[in-house]
Amino acid sequence: AALGARKMEDHGRFLALLASTLLVGFVSVILSLVWVFHYREGLSWDGDLGEFNWHPVLIITGFVFIQGIAIIVYRLPWTWKCSKLLMKFIHAGLNTIAMILAIVSMVAVFDYHNAKNTPNMYSLHSWIGLTALIFYSLQLVLGFAVFLLPFAPVHLRAVLMPIHVYSGLTIFATVIATALMGITEKLVFSLRNPAYSSSPPEATLVNCLGLLLVVFGSLILWMASRPHWKRPLEENTKVLRPIGGTPEGTEVESTMTSSSNADKSDLRINTEAARKQNLKFDEAGQRSTM
């Protein structure tokens, strides 16, 4: 009873933290829209300032908010009954959406700069931002090839999983930092009269947006790094056994039958053996990123 109460309390804490994270992320997206519509020239695709404004909106919506949700999607307790493959597809799908939005935001910047004869790729913000997008795209492609397609050997997945997790969290943190650099750079360039140093309302709004991005990133990283909020192995009721003659790492579900006690006993032995044999791989596979 005490253990169950502790689990319920921990579950409640997770849900409260998740709700706070979603709220902070949603408010960040809203503030980015308020910024471009109230203080800038809205959104358009005509080579003018409205086209540039797609950049902060799509970066915050896709590269920050949606990527953050993709990172913690495995941690959602109500998904633990779902198949691991389904969750991998959801994780990959959210990251794909984030990547597409980030690419569109980059196209908007380059198109705007070219229309205004403004140099490209001269600031540290642009260097790190483009590097983050390139590595993010590679992360997605390699993750799909290694962890979603059934061809990669199990030992290769086990070797690459810690790298995949670490690089995913590093890219996410880098995106947050790059976004802070970008909005600061935009304010310095844009606010002339009154100047940024005089703290006009636009500067206050965007500074608050930056603070929310830091809070959102910190909450995502906290949720993703707590081992007790990891998708539990016990919830996976499927028994996995390697099939002879198939590529290494290919696994199939062994169904329970009631034909005899011996069958059930063998199944339990297989369950325990598979768990022990693949513990390292399963542990890696339950992390917050694919």
Short mmCIF file of C-alpha atoms in Angstrom, two decimals:
data_model
loop_
_atom_site.label_atom_id
_atom_site.label_comp_id
_atom_site.label_asym_id
_atom_site.label_seq_id
_atom_site.Cartn_x
_atom_site.Cartn_y
_atom_site.Cartn_z
CA ALA A 1 0.00 0.00 0.00
CA ALA A 2 2.81 2.38 0.90
CA LEU A 3 4.61 1.59 -2.35
CA GLY A 4 1.44 2.20 -4.32
CA ALA A 5 0.92 5.52 -2.56
CA ARG A 6 4.47 6.59 -3.39
CA LYS A 7 3.94 5.65 -7.03
CA MET A 8 0.71 7.63 -7.17
CA GLU A 9 2.42 10.62 -5.57
CA ASP A 10 5.32 10.39 -8.02
CA HIS A 11 2.84 10.02 -10.88
CA GLY A 12 1.06 13.15 -9.68
CA ARG A 13 4.32 15.07 -9.55
CA PHE A 14 5.14 14.04 -13.10
CA LEU A 15 1.74 15.13 -14.37
CA ALA A 16 2.05 18.47 -12.60
CA LEU A 17 5.50 19.02 -14.08
CA LEU A 18 4.26 17.96 -17.52
CA ALA A 19 1.34 20.38 -17.34
CA SER A 20 3.69 23.19 -16.30
CA THR A 21 6.06 22.35 -19.16
CA LEU A 22 3.28 22.33 -21.74
CA LEU A 23 1.94 25.62 -20.40
CA VAL A 24 5.35 27.31 -20.56
CA GLY A 25 5.93 26.02 -24.08
CA PHE A 26 2.50 27.08 -25.27
CA VAL A 27 2.87 30.56 -23.79
CA SER A 28 6.28 30.86 -25.49
CA VAL A 29 4.68 30.18 -28.87
CA ILE A 30 1.92 32.72 -28.14
CA LEU A 31 4.45 35.37 -27.12
CA SER A 32 6.40 34.83 -30.34
CA LEU A 33 3.18 35.49 -32.29
CA VAL A 34 2.36 38.55 -30.18
CA TRP A 35 5.86 39.84 -30.85
CA VAL A 36 5.71 39.57 -34.63
CA PHE A 37 2.10 40.70 -35.01
CA HIS A 38 2.01 43.49 -32.44
CA TYR A 39 5.53 44.92 -32.65
CA ARG A 40 6.74 43.76 -36.06
CA GLU A 41 4.97 43.44 -39.43
CA GLY A 42 3.18 40.15 -38.98
CA LEU A 43 3.76 37.17 -41.25
CA SER A 44 4.08 37.09 -45.03
CA TRP A 45 6.18 35.51 -47.77
CA ASP A 46 7.09 38.44 -50.00
CA GLY A 47 10.76 39.07 -49.18
CA ASP A 48 9.88 41.74 -46.63
CA LEU A 49 10.12 41.76 -42.84
CA GLY A 50 7.00 39.62 -42.55
CA GLU A 51 8.87 36.78 -44.22
CA PHE A 52 11.76 37.04 -41.78
CA ASN A 53 9.26 36.85 -38.92
CA TRP A 54 8.51 33.26 -39.83
CA HIS A 55 11.97 32.45 -38.51
CA PRO A 56 11.44 33.10 -34.77
CA VAL A 57 7.87 31.79 -34.85
CA LEU A 58 8.76 28.48 -36.53
CA ILE A 59 11.94 27.98 -34.52
CA ILE A 60 10.10 28.42 -31.23
CA THR A 61 7.11 26.34 -32.38
CA GLY A 62 9.01 23.51 -34.05
CA PHE A 63 12.65 23.47 -33.06
CA VAL A 64 11.94 24.23 -29.40
CA PHE A 65 8.38 23.29 -28.42
CA ILE A 66 7.71 20.28 -30.67
CA GLN A 67 11.24 18.94 -30.29
CA GLY A 68 10.85 19.17 -26.51
CA ILE A 69 7.64 17.16 -26.63
CA ALA A 70 9.33 14.57 -28.85
CA ILE A 71 12.08 14.16 -26.27
CA ILE A 72 9.71 13.32 -23.40
CA VAL A 73 7.06 11.40 -25.34
CA TYR A 74 8.36 8.07 -23.99
CA ARG A 75 7.92 9.36 -20.45
CA LEU A 76 4.16 9.86 -20.68
CA PRO A 77 2.64 7.21 -18.37
CA TRP A 78 -0.49 6.69 -20.46
CA THR A 79 1.69 5.60 -23.40
CA TRP A 80 3.39 2.77 -21.49
CA LYS A 81 0.70 0.32 -22.59
CA CYS A 82 1.31 1.28 -26.24
CA SER A 83 3.71 -0.75 -28.32
CA LYS A 84 7.32 0.42 -28.37
CA LEU A 85 7.21 0.57 -32.18
CA LEU A 86 4.24 2.94 -32.12
CA MET A 87 6.03 5.24 -29.69
CA LYS A 88 9.12 5.19 -31.91
CA PHE A 89 6.99 6.31 -34.86
CA ILE A 90 5.43 9.10 -32.77
CA HIS A 91 8.87 10.18 -31.56
CA ALA A 92 10.26 10.17 -35.10
CA GLY A 93 7.16 11.90 -36.48
CA LEU A 94 7.33 14.78 -34.00
CA ASN A 95 11.04 15.23 -34.72
CA THR A 96 10.33 15.22 -38.45
CA ILE A 97 7.73 17.95 -38.06
CA ALA A 98 10.19 19.98 -35.97
CA MET A 99 12.89 19.54 -38.62
CA ILE A 100 10.57 20.63 -41.45
CA LEU A 101 9.51 23.76 -39.57
CA ALA A 102 13.15 24.57 -38.79
CA ILE A 103 14.13 24.18 -42.45
CA VAL A 104 11.28 26.45 -43.57
CA SER A 105 12.40 29.02 -40.99
CA MET A 106 15.94 28.91 -42.40
CA VAL A 107 14.65 29.33 -45.95
CA ALA A 108 12.69 32.38 -44.81
CA VAL A 109 15.83 33.99 -43.37
CA PHE A 110 17.99 33.34 -46.43
CA ASP A 111 15.22 34.53 -48.78
CA TYR A 112 14.72 37.70 -46.76
CA HIS A 113 18.45 38.44 -46.57
CA ASN A 114 18.87 37.89 -50.30
CA ALA A 115 15.91 40.15 -51.09
CA LYS A 116 17.40 42.90 -48.92
CA ASN A 117 21.02 42.27 -50.04
CA THR A 118 21.94 41.44 -46.47
CA PRO A 119 24.95 39.14 -45.90
CA ASN A 120 24.22 35.58 -44.80
CA MET A 121 25.99 33.44 -42.23
CA TYR A 122 28.20 36.06 -40.59
CA SER A 123 26.98 35.93 -36.99
CA LEU A 124 27.70 33.34 -34.31
CA HIS A 125 23.94 32.84 -34.04
CA SER A 126 23.76 31.77 -37.69
CA TRP A 127 26.82 29.53 -37.43
CA ILE A 128 25.55 27.60 -34.43
CA GLY A 129 21.96 27.59 -35.68
CA LEU A 130 22.78 26.05 -39.05
CA THR A 131 25.15 23.56 -37.38
CA ALA A 132 22.38 22.52 -34.97
CA LEU A 133 19.95 21.99 -37.85
CA ILE A 134 22.47 19.89 -39.80
CA PHE A 135 23.24 17.69 -36.79
CA TYR A 136 19.53 17.46 -35.97
CA SER A 137 18.81 16.22 -39.48
CA LEU A 138 21.62 13.66 -39.23
CA GLN A 139 20.31 12.59 -35.83
CA LEU A 140 16.87 12.00 -37.31
CA VAL A 141 18.12 10.08 -40.34
CA LEU A 142 20.49 7.89 -38.31
CA GLY A 143 17.85 7.32 -35.63
CA PHE A 144 15.37 6.19 -38.25
CA ALA A 145 17.89 3.88 -39.93
CA VAL A 146 19.24 2.33 -36.73
CA PHE A 147 16.32 2.25 -34.28
CA LEU A 148 13.20 2.19 -36.45
CA LEU A 149 14.17 -0.03 -39.38
CA PRO A 150 14.67 -3.71 -38.44
CA PHE A 151 18.06 -4.18 -40.09
CA ALA A 152 20.51 -2.82 -37.50
CA PRO A 153 22.11 -5.47 -35.24
CA VAL A 154 21.16 -5.32 -31.57
CA HIS A 155 24.74 -4.71 -30.46
CA LEU A 156 24.96 -1.72 -32.84
CA ARG A 157 21.79 -0.27 -31.34
CA ALA A 158 23.20 -0.74 -27.86
CA VAL A 159 26.42 1.06 -28.79
CA LEU A 160 24.66 3.95 -30.55
CA MET A 161 21.80 4.49 -28.09
CA PRO A 162 23.79 6.44 -25.45
CA ILE A 163 25.27 8.57 -28.23
CA HIS A 164 21.80 9.11 -29.70
CA VAL A 165 20.38 10.16 -26.34
CA TYR A 166 23.30 12.45 -25.47
CA SER A 167 23.41 14.11 -28.89
CA GLY A 168 19.64 14.62 -28.88
CA LEU A 169 19.68 16.41 -25.53
CA THR A 170 22.78 18.39 -26.52
CA ILE A 171 21.17 19.55 -29.76
CA PHE A 172 18.03 20.57 -27.88
CA ALA A 173 20.01 22.61 -25.35
CA THR A 174 22.03 24.17 -28.19
CA VAL A 175 18.82 25.17 -29.97
CA ILE A 176 17.58 26.91 -26.82
CA ALA A 177 20.88 28.80 -26.49
CA THR A 178 20.86 29.73 -30.18
CA ALA A 179 17.29 31.01 -29.93
CA LEU A 180 18.32 33.27 -27.05
CA MET A 181 21.21 34.60 -29.14
CA GLY A 182 18.86 35.19 -32.05
CA ILE A 183 16.16 37.13 -30.24
CA THR A 184 18.79 39.27 -28.52
CA GLU A 185 20.48 39.95 -31.85
CA LYS A 186 17.12 40.90 -33.39
CA LEU A 187 16.34 43.34 -30.59
CA VAL A 188 19.77 44.99 -30.78
CA PHE A 189 19.43 45.47 -34.55
CA SER A 190 15.77 46.51 -34.57
CA LEU A 191 15.26 48.73 -31.54
CA ARG A 192 16.68 52.14 -32.35
CA ASN A 193 14.14 54.68 -31.12
CA PRO A 194 13.59 53.87 -28.34
CA ALA A 195 16.77 51.87 -27.98
CA TYR A 196 17.01 48.40 -26.49
CA SER A 197 18.95 49.86 -23.56
CA SER A 198 15.93 51.95 -22.54
CA SER A 199 13.84 48.79 -22.02
CA PRO A 200 10.81 49.56 -24.20
CA PRO A 201 7.77 47.25 -23.95
CA GLU A 202 8.92 45.14 -26.92
CA ALA A 203 12.25 44.49 -25.22
CA THR A 204 10.52 43.47 -22.00
CA LEU A 205 8.18 41.13 -23.87
CA VAL A 206 11.00 39.42 -25.78
CA ASN A 207 13.21 39.19 -22.69
CA CYS A 208 10.33 37.41 -20.94
CA LEU A 209 10.05 35.12 -23.96
CA GLY A 210 13.73 34.26 -23.55
CA LEU A 211 13.22 33.45 -19.88
CA LEU A 212 10.33 31.14 -20.75
CA LEU A 213 12.50 29.33 -23.29
CA VAL A 214 15.10 28.71 -20.59
CA VAL A 215 12.44 27.43 -18.19
CA PHE A 216 10.93 25.19 -20.87
CA GLY A 217 14.30 23.74 -21.81
CA SER A 218 15.21 23.16 -18.17
CA LEU A 219 11.94 21.34 -17.48
CA ILE A 220 12.31 19.12 -20.55
CA LEU A 221 15.88 18.19 -19.63
CA TRP A 222 14.85 17.48 -16.04
CA MET A 223 12.00 15.20 -17.09
CA ALA A 224 14.20 13.42 -19.63
CA SER A 225 16.99 12.77 -17.12
CA ARG A 226 14.96 11.30 -14.23
CA PRO A 227 15.46 7.52 -14.26
CA HIS A 228 12.35 6.83 -12.16
CA TRP A 229 10.16 8.46 -14.84
CA LYS A 230 11.54 6.19 -17.53
CA ARG A 231 9.19 3.89 -19.42
CA PRO A 232 9.27 0.79 -17.15
CA LEU A 233 10.34 -2.58 -18.49
CA GLU A 234 7.68 -4.27 -16.34
CA GLU A 235 4.94 -2.69 -18.40
CA ASN A 236 6.13 -4.49 -21.53
CA THR A 237 4.19 -7.74 -21.44
CA LYS A 238 5.52 -8.99 -24.76
CA VAL A 239 8.10 -11.76 -24.74
CA LEU A 240 10.90 -11.21 -27.23
CA ARG A 241 12.93 -14.03 -28.65
CA PRO A 242 15.54 -13.97 -31.42
CA ILE A 243 14.47 -15.93 -34.46
CA GLY A 244 17.09 -18.17 -36.03
CA GLY A 245 18.01 -17.37 -39.58
CA THR A 246 16.84 -13.76 -39.37
CA PRO A 247 19.08 -10.69 -39.23
CA GLU A 248 20.68 -10.10 -35.85
CA GLY A 249 18.48 -8.06 -33.57
CA THR A 250 15.21 -9.15 -35.22
CA GLU A 251 12.69 -10.02 -32.53
CA VAL A 252 9.15 -11.38 -32.61
CA GLU A 253 6.38 -11.63 -30.07
CA SER A 254 5.89 -15.03 -28.50
CA THR A 255 2.23 -15.51 -27.57
CA MET A 256 1.08 -17.18 -24.38
CA THR A 257 -0.89 -20.35 -24.74
CA SER A 258 -2.74 -22.40 -22.15
CA SER A 259 -2.05 -25.74 -23.76
CA SER A 260 0.05 -27.05 -20.88
CA ASN A 261 1.87 -26.05 -17.74
CA ALA A 262 5.13 -26.94 -19.42
CA ASP A 263 4.47 -24.38 -22.17
CA LYS A 264 3.80 -21.74 -19.55
CA SER A 265 6.90 -22.68 -17.63
CA ASP A 266 9.03 -22.50 -20.79
CA LEU A 267 7.53 -19.15 -21.58
CA ARG A 268 8.42 -17.80 -18.17
CA ILE A 269 11.97 -19.10 -18.56
CA ASN A 270 12.20 -17.48 -21.98
CA THR A 271 10.87 -14.24 -20.55
CA GLU A 272 13.50 -14.16 -17.83
CA ALA A 273 16.29 -15.20 -20.17
CA ALA A 274 15.35 -12.61 -22.75
CA ARG A 275 15.17 -9.93 -20.10
CA LYS A 276 18.58 -10.77 -18.71
CA GLN A 277 20.17 -11.17 -22.12
CA ASN A 278 18.83 -7.93 -23.49
CA LEU A 279 18.66 -5.86 -20.32
CA LYS A 280 21.29 -3.46 -21.52
CA PHE A 281 19.56 -3.02 -24.86
CA ASP A 282 16.11 -2.62 -23.34
CA GLU A 283 17.35 -0.12 -20.78
CA ALA A 284 18.86 1.93 -23.57
CA GLY A 285 15.73 1.65 -25.66
CA GLN A 286 13.49 3.05 -22.94
CA ARG A 287 15.21 6.40 -22.74
CA SER A 288 13.56 9.62 -23.62
CA THR A 289 14.84 9.80 -27.16
CA MET A 290 14.46 7.14 -29.83
#
